[in-house]
Amino acid sequence: NAGVTQTPKFQVLKTGQSMTLQCAQDMNHNSMYWYRQDPGMGLRLIYYSASEGTTDKGEVPNGYNVSRLNKREFSLRLESAAPSQTSVYFCASRGSYNEQFFGPGTRLTVL
Amino acid sequence: AQTVTQSQPEMSVQEAETVTLSCTYDTSESDYYLFWYKQPPSRQMILVIRQEAYKQQNATENRFSVNFQKAAKSFSLKISDSQLGDAAMYFCAYSKNDMRFGAGTRLTVKP
């Protein structure tokens, strides 16, 4: 039982490059989330998926797209990376009591 | 929009002593969940404790307990018998449909 897994753990991009962050959970949860964490700001919600086939915007969706590939997988795509997207990205899934289980995070640097 | 405020950017406690971390939130909902998460230097988000708003009894988990004041919209975390391993960032979070986080409190434990 791996919980929530994320790949990659680290990534460096140049401005304008694209990439996809992958997330998978093996807890059979319906809801999944993508957050970004910046210094002094806690975690902010980018997008979430309440169930397979649905996605919704969070607080800071601009510059990102998501895909809920199936119940297990929820990916985050940066089409044209910008330095303002330098951050740590967390994926999470929601359990029965609204608690969220988090992946280990991806540290992304955009030069 | 729901907001979560942690007014203490940093706190310090002596090993074996007790420390309380503060959190307030704003919501018009009556049914929701509140959480405290711990984030050590490894970056992993670890659930510390959960409180359902409809429960009047304060949640406890071993050395961790909360003081939930629903009318005041206050949700503080008390750590008893502090240990060196408690040193971390602590995030307060509010959840109804999604989850909103405070900016965090950095806790230092002095030996």
PDB file of C-alpha atoms in Angstrom:
ATOM      1  CA  ASN A   1       0.000   0.000   0.000  1.00  0.00           C
ATOM      2  CA  ALA A   2       2.015   2.954  -1.310  1.00  0.00           C
ATOM      3  CA  GLY A   3      -0.606   5.661  -0.540  1.00  0.00           C
ATOM      4  CA  VAL A   4      -0.097   8.665  -2.824  1.00  0.00           C
ATOM      5  CA  THR A   5       2.879   8.653  -5.178  1.00  0.00           C
ATOM      6  CA  GLN A   6       4.213  11.506  -7.299  1.00  0.00           C
ATOM      7  CA  THR A   7       6.769  11.712 -10.077  1.00  0.00           C
ATOM      8  CA  PRO A   8       9.199  13.299 -10.547  1.00  0.00           C
ATOM      9  CA  LYS A   9      10.610  14.405  -7.170  1.00  0.00           C
ATOM     10  CA  PHE A  10      12.653  17.222  -8.703  1.00  0.00           C
ATOM     11  CA  GLN A  11      12.513  19.028 -12.035  1.00  0.00           C
ATOM     12  CA  VAL A  12      14.240  22.007 -13.600  1.00  0.00           C
ATOM     13  CA  LEU A  13      12.631  23.646 -16.635  1.00  0.00           C
ATOM     14  CA  LYS A  14      13.450  26.574 -18.842  1.00  0.00           C
ATOM     15  CA  THR A  15      10.836  29.262 -19.379  1.00  0.00           C
ATOM     16  CA  GLY A  16       8.378  28.139 -22.046  1.00  0.00           C
ATOM     17  CA  GLN A  17       8.979  24.412 -21.666  1.00  0.00           C
ATOM     18  CA  SER A  18       6.123  22.075 -20.838  1.00  0.00           C
ATOM     19  CA  MET A  19       5.877  19.165 -18.465  1.00  0.00           C
ATOM     20  CA  THR A  20       3.408  16.880 -16.737  1.00  0.00           C
ATOM     21  CA  LEU A  21       3.460  15.960 -13.069  1.00  0.00           C
ATOM     22  CA  GLN A  22       2.071  12.524 -12.393  1.00  0.00           C
ATOM     23  CA  CYS A  23       0.118  11.422  -9.327  1.00  0.00           C
ATOM     24  CA  ALA A  24      -1.423   8.093  -8.375  1.00  0.00           C
ATOM     25  CA  GLN A  25      -3.216   6.762  -5.294  1.00  0.00           C
ATOM     26  CA  ASP A  26      -4.026   3.207  -4.316  1.00  0.00           C
ATOM     27  CA  MET A  27      -6.585   3.923  -1.582  1.00  0.00           C
ATOM     28  CA  ASN A  28      -9.642   3.847  -3.880  1.00  0.00           C
ATOM     29  CA  HIS A  29     -10.434   7.493  -3.074  1.00  0.00           C
ATOM     30  CA  ASN A  30     -12.822   9.425  -5.281  1.00  0.00           C
ATOM     31  CA  SER A  31     -11.426  12.927  -4.769  1.00  0.00           C
ATOM     32  CA  MET A  32      -7.930  14.069  -5.701  1.00  0.00           C
ATOM     33  CA  TYR A  33      -6.191  17.440  -5.468  1.00  0.00           C
ATOM     34  CA  TRP A  34      -3.200  19.411  -6.700  1.00  0.00           C
ATOM     35  CA  TYR A  35      -1.610  22.102  -4.508  1.00  0.00           C
ATOM     36  CA  ARG A  36       1.354  24.374  -4.739  1.00  0.00           C
ATOM     37  CA  GLN A  37       3.385  25.450  -1.711  1.00  0.00           C
ATOM     38  CA  ASP A  38       5.305  28.711  -1.733  1.00  0.00           C
ATOM     39  CA  PRO A  39       7.349  30.102   1.170  1.00  0.00           C
ATOM     40  CA  GLY A  40       5.174  31.774   3.790  1.00  0.00           C
ATOM     41  CA  MET A  41       1.904  30.959   2.028  1.00  0.00           C
ATOM     42  CA  GLY A  42       0.965  27.447   3.062  1.00  0.00           C
ATOM     43  CA  LEU A  43      -0.641  25.240   0.430  1.00  0.00           C
ATOM     44  CA  ARG A  44      -2.902  26.678  -2.242  1.00  0.00           C
ATOM     45  CA  LEU A  45      -5.307  24.604  -4.288  1.00  0.00           C
ATOM     46  CA  ILE A  46      -4.689  24.559  -8.048  1.00  0.00           C
ATOM     47  CA  TYR A  47      -7.268  22.046  -9.280  1.00  0.00           C
ATOM     48  CA  TYR A  48      -9.253  19.210  -7.861  1.00  0.00           C
ATOM     49  CA  SER A  49     -11.262  16.251  -9.093  1.00  0.00           C
ATOM     50  CA  ALA A  50     -14.260  15.164  -7.055  1.00  0.00           C
ATOM     51  CA  SER A  51     -14.633  11.951  -9.037  1.00  0.00           C
ATOM     52  CA  GLU A  52     -13.374  10.202 -12.138  1.00  0.00           C
ATOM     53  CA  GLY A  53     -14.231  12.296 -15.175  1.00  0.00           C
ATOM     54  CA  THR A  54     -14.683  15.617 -13.362  1.00  0.00           C
ATOM     55  CA  THR A  55     -12.257  18.454 -12.615  1.00  0.00           C
ATOM     56  CA  ASP A  56     -12.687  21.897 -11.079  1.00  0.00           C
ATOM     57  CA  LYS A  57     -10.561  24.987 -10.582  1.00  0.00           C
ATOM     58  CA  GLY A  58      -9.160  25.907  -7.199  1.00  0.00           C
ATOM     59  CA  GLU A  59      -7.639  29.164  -5.957  1.00  0.00           C
ATOM     60  CA  VAL A  60      -4.740  29.420  -8.425  1.00  0.00           C
ATOM     61  CA  PRO A  61      -5.546  27.538 -11.680  1.00  0.00           C
ATOM     62  CA  ASN A  62      -4.003  29.927 -14.205  1.00  0.00           C
ATOM     63  CA  GLY A  63      -1.200  28.362 -16.240  1.00  0.00           C
ATOM     64  CA  TYR A  64      -2.161  24.783 -15.383  1.00  0.00           C
ATOM     65  CA  ASN A  65      -4.302  22.001 -16.797  1.00  0.00           C
ATOM     66  CA  VAL A  66      -5.275  18.689 -15.262  1.00  0.00           C
ATOM     67  CA  SER A  67      -6.450  15.276 -16.371  1.00  0.00           C
ATOM     68  CA  ARG A  68      -8.209  12.670 -14.263  1.00  0.00           C
ATOM     69  CA  LEU A  69      -7.085   9.685 -16.261  1.00  0.00           C
ATOM     70  CA  ASN A  70      -8.926   7.136 -14.139  1.00  0.00           C
ATOM     71  CA  LYS A  71      -9.833   6.721 -10.485  1.00  0.00           C
ATOM     72  CA  ARG A  72      -6.191   6.199  -9.490  1.00  0.00           C
ATOM     73  CA  GLU A  73      -4.394   8.866 -11.520  1.00  0.00           C
ATOM     74  CA  PHE A  74      -4.576  12.667 -11.621  1.00  0.00           C
ATOM     75  CA  SER A  75      -1.976  14.577 -13.631  1.00  0.00           C
ATOM     76  CA  LEU A  76      -1.020  18.263 -13.667  1.00  0.00           C
ATOM     77  CA  ARG A  77       0.336  19.863 -16.824  1.00  0.00           C
ATOM     78  CA  LEU A  78       2.261  23.086 -17.299  1.00  0.00           C
ATOM     79  CA  GLU A  79       1.945  24.004 -20.972  1.00  0.00           C
ATOM     80  CA  SER A  80       4.404  26.896 -20.982  1.00  0.00           C
ATOM     81  CA  ALA A  81       6.329  27.138 -17.734  1.00  0.00           C
ATOM     82  CA  ALA A  82       7.041  30.534 -16.182  1.00  0.00           C
ATOM     83  CA  PRO A  83       9.412  31.485 -13.318  1.00  0.00           C
ATOM     84  CA  SER A  84       6.324  32.293 -11.187  1.00  0.00           C
ATOM     85  CA  GLN A  85       5.503  28.578 -11.276  1.00  0.00           C
ATOM     86  CA  THR A  86       8.655  27.724  -9.345  1.00  0.00           C
ATOM     87  CA  SER A  87       7.230  25.978  -6.295  1.00  0.00           C
ATOM     88  CA  VAL A  88       6.726  22.684  -4.523  1.00  0.00           C
ATOM     89  CA  TYR A  89       3.736  20.754  -5.860  1.00  0.00           C
ATOM     90  CA  PHE A  90       1.715  18.306  -3.815  1.00  0.00           C
ATOM     91  CA  CYS A  91      -0.906  15.824  -4.901  1.00  0.00           C
ATOM     92  CA  ALA A  92      -3.450  14.544  -2.377  1.00  0.00           C
ATOM     93  CA  SER A  93      -6.473  12.287  -2.163  1.00  0.00           C
ATOM     94  CA  ARG A  94      -9.375  12.559   0.255  1.00  0.00           C
ATOM     95  CA  GLY A  95     -10.382   9.930   2.754  1.00  0.00           C
ATOM     96  CA  SER A  96     -13.681   9.141   4.425  1.00  0.00           C
ATOM     97  CA  TYR A  97     -13.513  11.949   7.027  1.00  0.00           C
ATOM     98  CA  ASN A  98     -12.361  14.695   4.659  1.00  0.00           C
ATOM     99  CA  GLU A  99      -8.760  14.136   5.699  1.00  0.00           C
ATOM    100  CA  GLN A 100      -6.281  14.400   2.859  1.00  0.00           C
ATOM    101  CA  PHE A 101      -3.372  12.086   2.238  1.00  0.00           C
ATOM    102  CA  PHE A 102      -0.435  13.719   0.528  1.00  0.00           C
ATOM    103  CA  GLY A 103       2.264  12.590  -1.839  1.00  0.00           C
ATOM    104  CA  PRO A 104       5.923  13.415  -1.150  1.00  0.00           C
ATOM    105  CA  GLY A 105       5.886  16.526  -3.347  1.00  0.00           C
ATOM    106  CA  THR A 106       7.705  17.692  -6.473  1.00  0.00           C
ATOM    107  CA  ARG A 107      10.181  20.562  -6.297  1.00  0.00           C
ATOM    108  CA  LEU A 108       9.963  22.449  -9.591  1.00  0.00           C
ATOM    109  CA  THR A 109      12.342  25.214 -10.622  1.00  0.00           C
ATOM    110  CA  VAL A 110      11.666  27.295 -13.737  1.00  0.00           C
ATOM    111  CA  LEU A 111      14.642  29.273 -14.978  1.00  0.00           C
TER     112      LEU A 111
ATOM    113  CA  ALA B   1     -14.474  32.362   0.838  1.00  0.00           C
ATOM    114  CA  GLN B   2     -13.152  30.435   3.752  1.00  0.00           C
ATOM    115  CA  THR B   3      -9.892  31.716   5.203  1.00  0.00           C
ATOM    116  CA  VAL B   4      -7.565  30.231   7.780  1.00  0.00           C
ATOM    117  CA  THR B   5      -5.267  32.402   9.864  1.00  0.00           C
ATOM    118  CA  GLN B   6      -2.270  31.310  11.884  1.00  0.00           C
ATOM    119  CA  SER B   7      -1.042  34.370  13.720  1.00  0.00           C
ATOM    120  CA  GLN B   8       2.222  32.865  15.013  1.00  0.00           C
ATOM    121  CA  PRO B   9       4.826  32.509  12.241  1.00  0.00           C
ATOM    122  CA  GLU B  10       7.281  30.963  14.711  1.00  0.00           C
ATOM    123  CA  MET B  11       7.070  29.353  18.140  1.00  0.00           C
ATOM    124  CA  SER B  12       9.655  27.841  20.422  1.00  0.00           C
ATOM    125  CA  VAL B  13       9.306  25.339  23.280  1.00  0.00           C
ATOM    126  CA  GLN B  14      11.643  23.611  25.679  1.00  0.00           C
ATOM    127  CA  GLU B  15      11.813  19.853  25.433  1.00  0.00           C
ATOM    128  CA  ALA B  16       9.230  18.189  27.750  1.00  0.00           C
ATOM    129  CA  GLU B  17       7.234  21.435  28.042  1.00  0.00           C
ATOM    130  CA  THR B  18       3.816  22.252  26.586  1.00  0.00           C
ATOM    131  CA  VAL B  19       3.134  24.589  23.666  1.00  0.00           C
ATOM    132  CA  THR B  20      -0.071  25.842  22.061  1.00  0.00           C
ATOM    133  CA  LEU B  21      -0.369  26.837  18.414  1.00  0.00           C
ATOM    134  CA  SER B  22      -3.198  29.161  17.439  1.00  0.00           C
ATOM    135  CA  CYS B  23      -5.562  29.049  14.472  1.00  0.00           C
ATOM    136  CA  THR B  24      -8.683  30.970  13.542  1.00  0.00           C
ATOM    137  CA  TYR B  25     -10.892  30.525  10.525  1.00  0.00           C
ATOM    138  CA  ASP B  26     -13.768  32.190   8.813  1.00  0.00           C
ATOM    139  CA  THR B  27     -16.793  30.349   7.456  1.00  0.00           C
ATOM    140  CA  SER B  28     -20.557  30.627   7.218  1.00  0.00           C
ATOM    141  CA  GLU B  29     -20.961  26.851   7.214  1.00  0.00           C
ATOM    142  CA  SER B  30     -22.103  24.874  10.255  1.00  0.00           C
ATOM    143  CA  ASP B  31     -20.775  21.468   9.260  1.00  0.00           C
ATOM    144  CA  TYR B  32     -17.109  21.146   8.340  1.00  0.00           C
ATOM    145  CA  TYR B  33     -13.820  19.571   9.385  1.00  0.00           C
ATOM    146  CA  LEU B  34     -10.676  21.069  10.865  1.00  0.00           C
ATOM    147  CA  PHE B  35      -7.188  19.578  10.794  1.00  0.00           C
ATOM    148  CA  TRP B  36      -3.650  20.089  11.957  1.00  0.00           C
ATOM    149  CA  TYR B  37      -0.887  18.846   9.676  1.00  0.00           C
ATOM    150  CA  LYS B  38       2.804  18.574  10.473  1.00  0.00           C
ATOM    151  CA  GLN B  39       5.479  19.144   7.826  1.00  0.00           C
ATOM    152  CA  PRO B  40       9.018  18.157   8.895  1.00  0.00           C
ATOM    153  CA  PRO B  41      12.074  19.077   6.795  1.00  0.00           C
ATOM    154  CA  SER B  42      11.408  15.992   4.660  1.00  0.00           C
ATOM    155  CA  ARG B  43       8.478  17.990   3.237  1.00  0.00           C
ATOM    156  CA  GLN B  44       5.985  15.176   3.806  1.00  0.00           C
ATOM    157  CA  MET B  45       2.575  16.376   5.029  1.00  0.00           C
ATOM    158  CA  ILE B  46       1.532  14.307   8.056  1.00  0.00           C
ATOM    159  CA  LEU B  47      -1.953  14.407   9.566  1.00  0.00           C
ATOM    160  CA  VAL B  48      -1.714  15.166  13.291  1.00  0.00           C
ATOM    161  CA  ILE B  49      -5.327  15.488  14.401  1.00  0.00           C
ATOM    162  CA  ARG B  50      -8.861  15.953  13.039  1.00  0.00           C
ATOM    163  CA  GLN B  51     -11.961  17.647  14.485  1.00  0.00           C
ATOM    164  CA  GLU B  52     -15.500  17.399  13.147  1.00  0.00           C
ATOM    165  CA  ALA B  53     -17.386  20.659  13.702  1.00  0.00           C
ATOM    166  CA  TYR B  54     -20.562  18.914  14.846  1.00  0.00           C
ATOM    167  CA  LYS B  55     -18.694  17.280  17.743  1.00  0.00           C
ATOM    168  CA  GLN B  56     -18.415  19.377  20.888  1.00  0.00           C
ATOM    169  CA  GLN B  57     -15.764  17.143  22.416  1.00  0.00           C
ATOM    170  CA  ASN B  58     -12.205  18.207  21.665  1.00  0.00           C
ATOM    171  CA  ALA B  59     -10.132  15.682  19.736  1.00  0.00           C
ATOM    172  CA  THR B  60      -7.022  14.136  21.280  1.00  0.00           C
ATOM    173  CA  GLU B  61      -4.262  11.964  19.836  1.00  0.00           C
ATOM    174  CA  ASN B  62      -1.689  10.929  22.419  1.00  0.00           C
ATOM    175  CA  ARG B  63       0.316  14.098  23.255  1.00  0.00           C
ATOM    176  CA  PHE B  64      -1.689  16.233  20.822  1.00  0.00           C
ATOM    177  CA  SER B  65      -5.019  17.820  21.680  1.00  0.00           C
ATOM    178  CA  VAL B  66      -7.129  20.655  20.342  1.00  0.00           C
ATOM    179  CA  ASN B  67      -9.229  23.415  21.846  1.00  0.00           C
ATOM    180  CA  PHE B  68     -12.121  23.856  19.439  1.00  0.00           C
ATOM    181  CA  GLN B  69     -14.258  26.940  20.031  1.00  0.00           C
ATOM    182  CA  LYS B  70     -16.896  26.866  17.296  1.00  0.00           C
ATOM    183  CA  ALA B  71     -18.583  30.169  18.117  1.00  0.00           C
ATOM    184  CA  ALA B  72     -15.243  31.956  18.218  1.00  0.00           C
ATOM    185  CA  LYS B  73     -14.048  30.045  15.109  1.00  0.00           C
ATOM    186  CA  SER B  74     -10.879  29.101  16.917  1.00  0.00           C
ATOM    187  CA  PHE B  75      -8.964  25.823  16.689  1.00  0.00           C
ATOM    188  CA  SER B  76      -5.719  25.667  18.669  1.00  0.00           C
ATOM    189  CA  LEU B  77      -3.303  22.736  18.935  1.00  0.00           C
ATOM    190  CA  LYS B  78      -1.680  21.810  22.243  1.00  0.00           C
ATOM    191  CA  ILE B  79       1.440  19.669  22.230  1.00  0.00           C
ATOM    192  CA  SER B  80       2.283  18.198  25.619  1.00  0.00           C
ATOM    193  CA  ASP B  81       5.661  16.794  26.697  1.00  0.00           C
ATOM    194  CA  SER B  82       7.303  18.250  23.583  1.00  0.00           C
ATOM    195  CA  GLN B  83       9.928  16.115  21.901  1.00  0.00           C
ATOM    196  CA  LEU B  84      12.760  17.008  19.533  1.00  0.00           C
ATOM    197  CA  GLY B  85      10.910  15.163  16.779  1.00  0.00           C
ATOM    198  CA  ASP B  86       7.999  17.588  17.086  1.00  0.00           C
ATOM    199  CA  ALA B  87      10.077  20.324  15.457  1.00  0.00           C
ATOM    200  CA  ALA B  88       8.386  21.110  12.147  1.00  0.00           C
ATOM    201  CA  MET B  89       6.021  23.434  10.318  1.00  0.00           C
ATOM    202  CA  TYR B  90       2.452  23.041  11.518  1.00  0.00           C
ATOM    203  CA  PHE B  91      -0.478  23.882   9.276  1.00  0.00           C
ATOM    204  CA  CYS B  92      -4.061  24.415  10.342  1.00  0.00           C
ATOM    205  CA  ALA B  93      -6.623  23.477   7.669  1.00  0.00           C
ATOM    206  CA  TYR B  94     -10.357  23.891   7.125  1.00  0.00           C
ATOM    207  CA  SER B  95     -12.322  21.508   4.933  1.00  0.00           C
ATOM    208  CA  LYS B  96     -15.841  21.522   3.596  1.00  0.00           C
ATOM    209  CA  ASN B  97     -15.655  20.483  -0.061  1.00  0.00           C
ATOM    210  CA  ASP B  98     -11.993  21.288  -0.597  1.00  0.00           C
ATOM    211  CA  MET B  99      -9.279  22.181   1.912  1.00  0.00           C
ATOM    212  CA  ARG B 100      -7.881  25.600   2.817  1.00  0.00           C
ATOM    213  CA  PHE B 101      -4.639  25.995   4.737  1.00  0.00           C
ATOM    214  CA  GLY B 102      -3.159  28.619   7.002  1.00  0.00           C
ATOM    215  CA  ALA B 103       0.316  29.990   6.318  1.00  0.00           C
ATOM    216  CA  GLY B 104       1.876  27.768   8.969  1.00  0.00           C
ATOM    217  CA  THR B 105       3.743  28.030  12.275  1.00  0.00           C
ATOM    218  CA  ARG B 106       7.365  26.934  12.511  1.00  0.00           C
ATOM    219  CA  LEU B 107       7.906  25.124  15.822  1.00  0.00           C
ATOM    220  CA  THR B 108      11.399  24.843  17.279  1.00  0.00           C
ATOM    221  CA  VAL B 109      12.054  22.448  20.166  1.00  0.00           C
ATOM    222  CA  LYS B 110      15.027  23.301  22.385  1.00  0.00           C
ATOM    223  CA  PRO B 111      16.863  20.480  24.168  1.00  0.00           C
TER     224      PRO B 111
END
